[in-house]
Amino acid sequence: MIAADGPAAGDDLLRAWGWSPRLEQEYGARVGEGLLPARVTSQHRGAYGLMTGSGGVTGVAPGRMLYRASGQRQLPAVGDWVLIRPEIEGPATIVEILPRRTEFVRRRAGSEDREQVVAANIDIVFLMSSLNQELSLRRIERYLVATRDSGAQAVILLTKADLVDDPAEAVKSVREVALGVPVHAISNVSGEGLDVVRDYLQPGRTIALMGSSGVGKSTLVNRLAGKELLRTQQVRDADDKGRHTTTHREIYRLPDGALLLDSPGMRELGFWDAEEGFQETFDDIERIVTRCRFRDCGHTNEPGCAVREALEDGIVTAARWDSYQRLEREARYEPRRQDTSAARAERQRWRQIHKELRKLPKKGS
Ligand SMILES: Nc1nc2c(ncn2[C@@H]2O[C@H](COP(=O)(O)OP(=O)(O)O)[C@@H](O)[C@H]2O)c(=O)[nH]1
Ligand SMILES: [Mg+2]
Ligand SMILES: [Zn+2]
């Protein structure tokens, strides 16, 4: 059992898992009340894997928290910082969830009106897509909207570069829809691009790997860890039709200190109130739309339509305009605005900060 004697002894371990001076300043005092800070590192049904200043423990959310929660956003998620009360016997009780710096939310698969917090307090999302399958720019745009909305920085990794002759064309087409988001071609087999990936790793920085099943997320974690930390799909399943080898979300700490969140592939990524992420992802089109002569321009036959002009001039591709229209409805006109809370203000504050930091994702900066 762990003792509730403050974080002093375990400061180093907490910091290694991302506990920051800012968190210490804001919540350190609470620790005197018999509560301990901990990070949620995994989730298995009702129980959470937690990292405390003195090692890993199991925790549960008390009935009171479950009862009061109006949605999953009021419940612990992987990546959260929480305050726990150690119990004499059995799992620790999660007393409070500290405000999230970033929050990756999606509409729960198969549900209209329920959300799922995929990950919290993520610094960078590696959006991974395989070069050997048909590259779906539309899917990448969707992931970009959700990532930018989360407040985390996006980095796009095009995997399995060893299986294509020349990834340059694909990288170029992705860059065109990614608007300033870094795009790298990498291979877990040849090692191409992995030095660039390593530049993003930093002690205490949390990076989530996202993308369909089979793109090589778990293999990348293993490569970066330098050992077989995770099980990956059999080679014969590499056509993607195989089962999901990764069955739960978990944050792993690499020997050099970076924190990587591996997760099963998401078959569906529906938006949950993703207005800001949408605006950032389609900033090019958002600007053009404001130049239409009529404020309520339908972008069809109206005179002075800046969108039609941009399409004719080839400044915007028909496919991108299509995406804009399709995703706009989902991201903007079906918002679930129950979330007017402080958590939202906090997220927005961090989105702004990250925007300013976006140019400095490298080591030592
Ligand atoms: N050729 C090639 N195969 C890879 C690469 N990365 C992963 N794979 C294979 O792709 C399959 C799926 O990898 P896995 O890491 O389990 O994907 P995940 O579902 O995204 O975690 C496995 O058979 C890997 O060996 C790569 O860079 N090149
Ligand atoms: Mg996996
Ligand atoms: Zn128009």
Coordinates of C-alpha atoms and ligand atoms in Angstrom, one line a residue:
M1 CA 0.0 0.0 0.0
I2 CA 1.2 3.5 -0.7
A3 CA 1.5 6.1 2.1
A4 CA -0.2 9.4 1.9
D5 CA 2.9 11.4 2.9
G6 CA 3.0 13.9 0.1
P7 CA 4.8 13.8 -3.2
A8 CA 8.2 14.6 -1.9
A9 CA 9.6 11.1 -2.1
G10 CA 8.1 10.4 -5.5
D11 CA 8.6 13.7 -7.1
D12 CA 11.0 12.3 -9.7
L13 CA 8.7 9.5 -10.7
L14 CA 5.7 11.9 -11.0
R15 CA 7.7 14.3 -13.1
A16 CA 8.9 11.4 -15.3
W17 CA 5.2 10.8 -16.0
G18 CA 4.6 14.4 -16.9
W19 CA 3.7 16.1 -13.5
S20 CA 4.7 19.7 -14.1
P21 CA 5.7 22.7 -11.9
R22 CA 2.4 24.2 -12.9
L23 CA 0.4 21.3 -11.7
E24 CA 2.5 21.2 -8.5
Q25 CA 1.8 24.9 -8.0
E26 CA -2.0 24.5 -8.5
Y27 CA -2.7 21.2 -6.8
G28 CA 0.3 20.4 -4.7
A29 CA -1.4 21.9 -1.6
R30 CA -4.2 19.4 -1.9
V31 CA -1.8 16.6 -1.3
G32 CA -1.6 17.5 2.3
E33 CA -5.2 16.6 2.7
G34 CA -4.4 12.9 2.4
L35 CA -4.7 12.9 -1.3
L36 CA -2.0 11.8 -3.8
P37 CA -1.6 12.9 -7.4
A38 CA -1.5 10.2 -9.9
R39 CA -1.6 9.8 -13.7
V40 CA -4.1 7.4 -15.4
T41 CA -1.9 5.2 -17.5
S42 CA -4.4 2.6 -18.7
Q43 CA -8.0 1.7 -18.5
H44 CA -9.4 -1.8 -18.3
R45 CA -13.2 -1.8 -17.9
G46 CA -14.0 -0.2 -14.6
A47 CA -10.5 -0.2 -13.3
Y48 CA -7.7 2.3 -14.0
G49 CA -3.9 1.8 -14.0
L50 CA -2.4 4.7 -12.1
M51 CA 1.1 5.9 -11.7
T52 CA 1.8 7.6 -8.3
G53 CA 5.0 9.0 -6.9
S54 CA 5.8 5.6 -5.4
G55 CA 4.8 3.4 -8.3
G56 CA 1.9 1.8 -10.1
V57 CA -1.4 1.1 -8.4
T58 CA -5.0 0.3 -9.4
G59 CA -7.8 2.8 -8.9
V60 CA -11.5 3.0 -9.3
A61 CA -14.0 5.8 -9.8
P62 CA -16.4 5.9 -6.8
G63 CA -20.1 5.5 -7.3
R64 CA -20.6 9.2 -6.5
M65 CA -18.5 10.2 -9.4
L66 CA -20.2 7.8 -11.8
Y67 CA -23.6 9.0 -10.6
R68 CA -22.9 12.7 -11.0
A69 CA -21.2 12.5 -14.4
S70 CA -23.4 13.8 -17.2
G71 CA -21.1 12.2 -19.7
Q72 CA -17.8 10.5 -20.1
R73 CA -15.9 13.7 -19.9
Q74 CA -16.6 13.8 -16.1
L75 CA -15.0 10.4 -15.8
P76 CA -11.3 9.5 -15.7
A77 CA -9.6 8.9 -19.1
V78 CA -6.2 7.6 -20.0
G79 CA -3.7 10.5 -19.6
D80 CA -5.6 12.3 -16.9
W81 CA -4.1 13.6 -13.7
V82 CA -6.2 12.7 -10.8
L83 CA -6.1 13.0 -7.0
I84 CA -6.5 9.7 -5.3
R85 CA -7.2 8.5 -1.8
P86 CA -5.3 5.3 -1.0
E87 CA -7.4 2.7 0.8
I88 CA -6.3 0.3 3.5
E89 CA -7.4 -2.5 1.3
G90 CA -8.1 -2.8 -2.4
P91 CA -7.9 -0.2 -5.2
A92 CA -7.4 3.5 -4.5
T93 CA -10.3 5.8 -4.9
I94 CA -10.1 8.5 -7.6
V95 CA -11.4 11.6 -5.8
E96 CA -11.0 14.2 -8.4
I97 CA -10.0 14.7 -12.0
L98 CA -7.7 17.7 -12.5
P99 CA -8.5 20.0 -15.4
R100 CA -7.3 18.7 -18.8
R101 CA -4.8 20.6 -20.7
T102 CA -5.8 18.8 -23.9
E103 CA -8.7 16.4 -24.5
F104 CA -9.2 14.2 -27.5
V105 CA -12.9 13.5 -27.7
R106 CA -14.9 11.6 -30.3
R107 CA -18.5 10.6 -30.7
R108 CA -18.9 7.2 -29.2
A109 CA -19.0 4.7 -32.0
G110 CA -22.5 3.8 -32.9
S111 CA -24.0 6.5 -30.7
E112 CA -25.6 9.8 -31.6
D113 CA -25.4 11.6 -28.4
R114 CA -22.7 10.2 -26.3
E115 CA -19.0 11.1 -26.2
Q116 CA -15.8 9.2 -25.5
V117 CA -12.6 10.7 -24.2
V118 CA -10.0 8.9 -26.1
A119 CA -7.1 10.5 -24.3
A120 CA -6.3 13.5 -22.0
N121 CA -3.3 15.7 -21.6
I122 CA -1.6 14.6 -24.8
D123 CA 1.1 16.9 -26.1
I124 CA 1.5 15.5 -29.6
V125 CA -0.6 13.2 -31.7
F126 CA 1.1 11.1 -34.3
L127 CA -1.5 10.6 -37.0
M128 CA -0.4 7.5 -38.7
S129 CA -1.5 6.3 -42.1
S130 CA 0.1 3.5 -44.2
L131 CA 1.7 4.4 -47.6
N132 CA 1.0 0.9 -49.0
Q133 CA -2.7 1.3 -48.8
E134 CA -4.7 3.8 -50.8
L135 CA -3.9 6.9 -48.9
S136 CA -7.1 8.6 -47.8
L137 CA -6.7 12.3 -47.6
R138 CA -10.2 12.5 -46.4
R139 CA -9.5 10.3 -43.4
I140 CA -6.4 12.3 -42.6
E141 CA -8.5 15.5 -42.7
R142 CA -10.9 14.0 -40.3
Y143 CA -8.2 13.0 -37.9
L144 CA -6.7 16.5 -38.2
V145 CA -9.9 18.1 -37.2
A146 CA -10.2 16.0 -34.1
T147 CA -6.6 16.4 -33.2
R148 CA -6.5 20.1 -33.6
D149 CA -9.7 20.3 -31.6
S150 CA -8.1 18.4 -28.8
G151 CA -5.5 21.1 -28.3
A152 CA -2.6 18.7 -29.0
Q153 CA -0.2 19.3 -31.8
A154 CA -0.6 17.0 -34.8
V155 CA 2.3 15.3 -36.6
I156 CA 1.5 13.1 -39.6
L157 CA 3.5 9.9 -40.1
L158 CA 3.1 8.0 -43.3
T159 CA 4.3 4.5 -42.5
K160 CA 5.7 1.5 -44.4
A161 CA 7.8 3.7 -46.7
D162 CA 9.8 0.6 -47.4
L163 CA 6.9 -0.8 -49.4
V164 CA 6.7 2.0 -51.9
D165 CA 9.1 3.1 -54.6
D166 CA 8.9 6.8 -53.8
P167 CA 6.8 8.3 -51.0
A168 CA 7.5 11.9 -52.2
E169 CA 4.3 12.2 -54.2
A170 CA 2.1 10.9 -51.3
V171 CA 3.9 13.2 -48.8
K172 CA 3.3 16.2 -51.1
S173 CA -0.4 15.4 -51.4
V174 CA -0.8 15.1 -47.7
R175 CA 1.1 18.3 -47.1
E176 CA -1.4 20.0 -49.3
V177 CA -4.3 19.2 -46.9
A178 CA -2.3 19.4 -43.7
L179 CA -1.7 23.2 -43.8
G180 CA 1.6 23.5 -41.9
V181 CA 1.3 20.3 -39.9
P182 CA 4.6 18.3 -40.2
V183 CA 4.4 15.3 -42.5
H184 CA 7.1 12.6 -42.5
A185 CA 7.5 9.3 -44.3
I186 CA 8.8 6.6 -42.0
S187 CA 9.6 2.9 -42.0
N188 CA 9.8 0.6 -39.0
V189 CA 11.6 -1.9 -41.3
S190 CA 14.3 0.2 -42.9
G191 CA 14.4 2.8 -40.1
E192 CA 13.8 5.6 -42.6
G193 CA 12.5 8.7 -40.8
L194 CA 12.8 7.3 -37.3
D195 CA 15.5 9.9 -36.4
V196 CA 13.0 12.6 -37.2
V197 CA 10.4 10.8 -35.1
R198 CA 12.9 10.6 -32.2
D199 CA 13.3 14.4 -32.3
Y200 CA 9.7 14.7 -31.0
L201 CA 10.4 12.5 -28.0
Q202 CA 11.2 14.3 -24.8
P203 CA 11.1 13.1 -21.2
G204 CA 7.7 13.8 -19.7
R205 CA 6.1 14.6 -23.0
T206 CA 3.1 12.5 -23.9
I207 CA 2.6 11.4 -27.5
A208 CA -0.5 9.5 -28.6
L209 CA -0.3 7.2 -31.7
M210 CA -3.5 7.2 -33.6
G211 CA -4.6 5.6 -36.9
S212 CA -6.3 2.6 -38.3
S213 CA -5.4 -0.9 -37.2
G214 CA -2.4 -2.3 -39.0
V215 CA -0.6 1.0 -39.8
G216 CA 2.3 0.0 -37.5
K217 CA 1.6 1.9 -34.2
S218 CA 2.7 -0.8 -31.9
T219 CA 5.6 -1.7 -34.0
L220 CA 6.8 1.9 -33.8
V221 CA 6.5 1.9 -30.0
N222 CA 8.7 -1.2 -30.0
R223 CA 11.2 0.4 -32.4
L224 CA 11.5 3.5 -30.3
A225 CA 11.7 1.5 -27.1
G226 CA 14.4 -0.6 -28.6
K227 CA 12.6 -3.8 -27.4
E228 CA 9.5 -5.8 -27.8
L229 CA 7.3 -3.9 -25.4
L230 CA 4.1 -4.7 -27.3
R231 CA 2.6 -7.4 -29.3
T232 CA 2.1 -6.6 -33.0
Q233 CA 0.1 -8.2 -35.8
Q234 CA 1.4 -11.3 -37.5
V235 CA 3.0 -10.6 -40.9
R236 CA 0.3 -12.4 -42.7
D237 CA -2.3 -10.1 -41.1
A238 CA -0.4 -7.1 -42.4
D239 CA -3.1 -6.6 -45.1
D240 CA -5.2 -5.0 -42.3
K241 CA -7.9 -7.5 -42.4
G242 CA -6.4 -9.1 -39.4
R243 CA -7.6 -8.7 -35.8
H244 CA -6.7 -5.9 -33.5
T245 CA -3.7 -7.0 -31.6
T246 CA -3.8 -3.9 -29.4
T247 CA -6.9 -4.2 -27.2
H248 CA -6.6 -1.4 -24.8
R249 CA -5.1 2.1 -24.4
E250 CA -2.0 2.3 -22.4
I251 CA 0.8 4.9 -21.9
Y252 CA 4.3 3.4 -22.0
R253 CA 7.4 5.2 -20.7
L254 CA 10.4 4.6 -23.0
P255 CA 13.9 4.2 -21.6
D256 CA 14.7 7.8 -22.7
G257 CA 11.7 9.1 -20.9
A258 CA 9.1 9.9 -23.5
L259 CA 5.6 8.8 -22.9
L260 CA 3.8 7.0 -25.7
L261 CA 0.1 6.1 -25.8
D262 CA -0.7 3.1 -27.9
S263 CA -4.3 2.3 -28.7
P264 CA -6.3 0.0 -30.8
G265 CA -7.3 1.4 -34.2
M266 CA -10.5 3.4 -34.4
R267 CA -12.8 2.2 -37.0
E268 CA -14.9 5.3 -36.7
L269 CA -14.0 8.8 -35.7
G270 CA -17.1 10.9 -35.3
F271 CA -16.8 14.5 -34.2
W272 CA -17.9 15.8 -30.9
D273 CA -18.3 19.5 -31.0
A274 CA -15.2 20.1 -33.1
E275 CA -15.8 23.6 -34.4
E276 CA -12.4 25.0 -33.5
G277 CA -10.5 22.0 -34.9
F278 CA -12.5 22.3 -38.1
Q279 CA -11.7 26.0 -38.5
E280 CA -8.0 25.4 -38.0
T281 CA -7.9 22.5 -40.4
F282 CA -9.8 24.3 -43.1
D283 CA -8.3 27.7 -42.5
D284 CA -7.6 28.1 -46.2
I285 CA -11.2 27.7 -47.2
E286 CA -12.6 29.6 -44.3
R287 CA -10.6 32.6 -45.5
I288 CA -11.9 32.2 -49.1
V289 CA -15.5 31.9 -48.0
T290 CA -15.3 35.3 -46.3
R291 CA -14.5 36.9 -49.6
C292 CA -17.8 35.9 -51.3
R293 CA -19.8 38.9 -52.2
F294 CA -22.9 37.7 -50.4
R295 CA -22.7 36.7 -46.8
D296 CA -25.2 33.9 -47.3
C297 CA -23.5 32.7 -50.5
G298 CA -24.5 29.1 -51.4
H299 CA -21.3 28.8 -53.5
T300 CA -23.3 27.6 -56.5
N301 CA -24.4 30.2 -59.0
E302 CA -24.1 33.4 -57.0
P303 CA -22.2 36.3 -58.6
G304 CA -18.9 37.2 -56.9
C305 CA -18.5 33.7 -55.3
A306 CA -14.9 33.5 -54.2
V307 CA -15.1 29.7 -53.7
R308 CA -16.1 29.0 -57.3
E309 CA -13.3 31.3 -58.4
A310 CA -10.8 29.5 -56.3
L311 CA -12.0 26.1 -57.6
E312 CA -11.7 27.4 -61.2
D313 CA -8.2 28.8 -60.6
G314 CA -7.2 25.5 -59.0
I315 CA -6.3 27.2 -55.7
V316 CA -8.7 24.7 -54.0
T317 CA -9.3 21.2 -55.3
A318 CA -12.8 19.9 -55.7
A319 CA -12.0 17.1 -53.3
R320 CA -11.0 19.5 -50.6
W321 CA -14.1 21.6 -51.1
D322 CA -16.1 18.4 -50.8
S323 CA -14.5 17.5 -47.6
Y324 CA -15.1 21.0 -46.2
Q325 CA -18.7 20.8 -47.0
R326 CA -19.1 17.3 -45.7
L327 CA -17.2 17.8 -42.5
E328 CA -18.6 21.2 -41.8
R329 CA -22.1 19.8 -41.2
E330 CA -20.8 17.3 -38.7
A331 CA -18.2 19.6 -37.0
R332 CA -20.2 22.8 -36.9
Y333 CA -23.9 22.3 -37.2
E334 CA -24.3 19.3 -34.9
P335 CA -22.4 20.6 -32.0
R336 CA -23.2 19.2 -28.6
R337 CA -22.8 22.4 -26.6
Q338 CA -23.5 21.0 -23.1
D339 CA -19.9 21.8 -22.5
T340 CA -19.7 25.4 -21.5
S341 CA -17.7 24.6 -18.5
A342 CA -14.3 25.7 -17.2
A343 CA -12.8 22.6 -18.8
R344 CA -13.6 24.1 -22.2
A345 CA -12.1 27.5 -21.4
E346 CA -9.0 25.6 -20.2
R347 CA -8.8 23.7 -23.4
Q348 CA -9.1 26.9 -25.4
R349 CA -6.4 28.5 -23.5
W350 CA -4.1 25.6 -24.2
R351 CA -5.0 25.5 -27.8
Q352 CA -3.8 29.1 -28.0
I353 CA -0.6 28.3 -26.2
H354 CA 0.1 25.3 -28.4
K355 CA -0.6 27.3 -31.5
E356 CA 2.2 29.6 -30.5
L357 CA 4.5 26.7 -29.7
R358 CA 3.7 24.8 -32.8
K359 CA 6.9 25.8 -34.5
L360 CA 9.1 24.4 -31.7
P361 CA 8.3 20.7 -31.4
K362 CA 12.0 19.7 -31.4
K363 CA 14.3 18.5 -28.7
G364 CA 16.0 21.1 -26.6
S365 CA 13.7 23.9 -27.7
Ligands
LIG1 N1 6.7 -3.4 -44.4 C1 6.5 -2.8 -43.2 N2 5.6 -3.5 -42.3 C2 5.4 -2.9 -41.1 C3 5.9 -1.6 -40.8 N3 5.5 -1.3 -39.5 C4 4.7 -2.3 -39.1 N4 4.6 -3.3 -40.1 C5 3.8 -4.5 -40.0 O1 2.5 -4.1 -40.1 C6 1.7 -5.0 -39.3 C7 0.8 -4.2 -38.3 O2 1.7 -3.6 -37.4 P1 1.1 -3.2 -35.9 O3 2.3 -2.5 -35.3 O4 0.6 -4.3 -35.2 O5 0.0 -2.2 -36.3 P2 -1.0 -1.4 -35.3 O6 -2.3 -2.1 -35.4 O7 -1.1 0.0 -35.9 O8 -0.5 -1.4 -34.0 C8 2.7 -5.9 -38.6 O9 2.7 -7.1 -39.3 C9 4.0 -5.2 -38.7 O10 5.1 -6.1 -38.7 C10 6.8 -1.0 -41.7 O11 7.4 0.1 -41.5 N5 7.0 -1.6 -42.9
MG2 MG -1.3 -2.1 -32.2
ZN3 ZN -19.5 31.7 -52.4

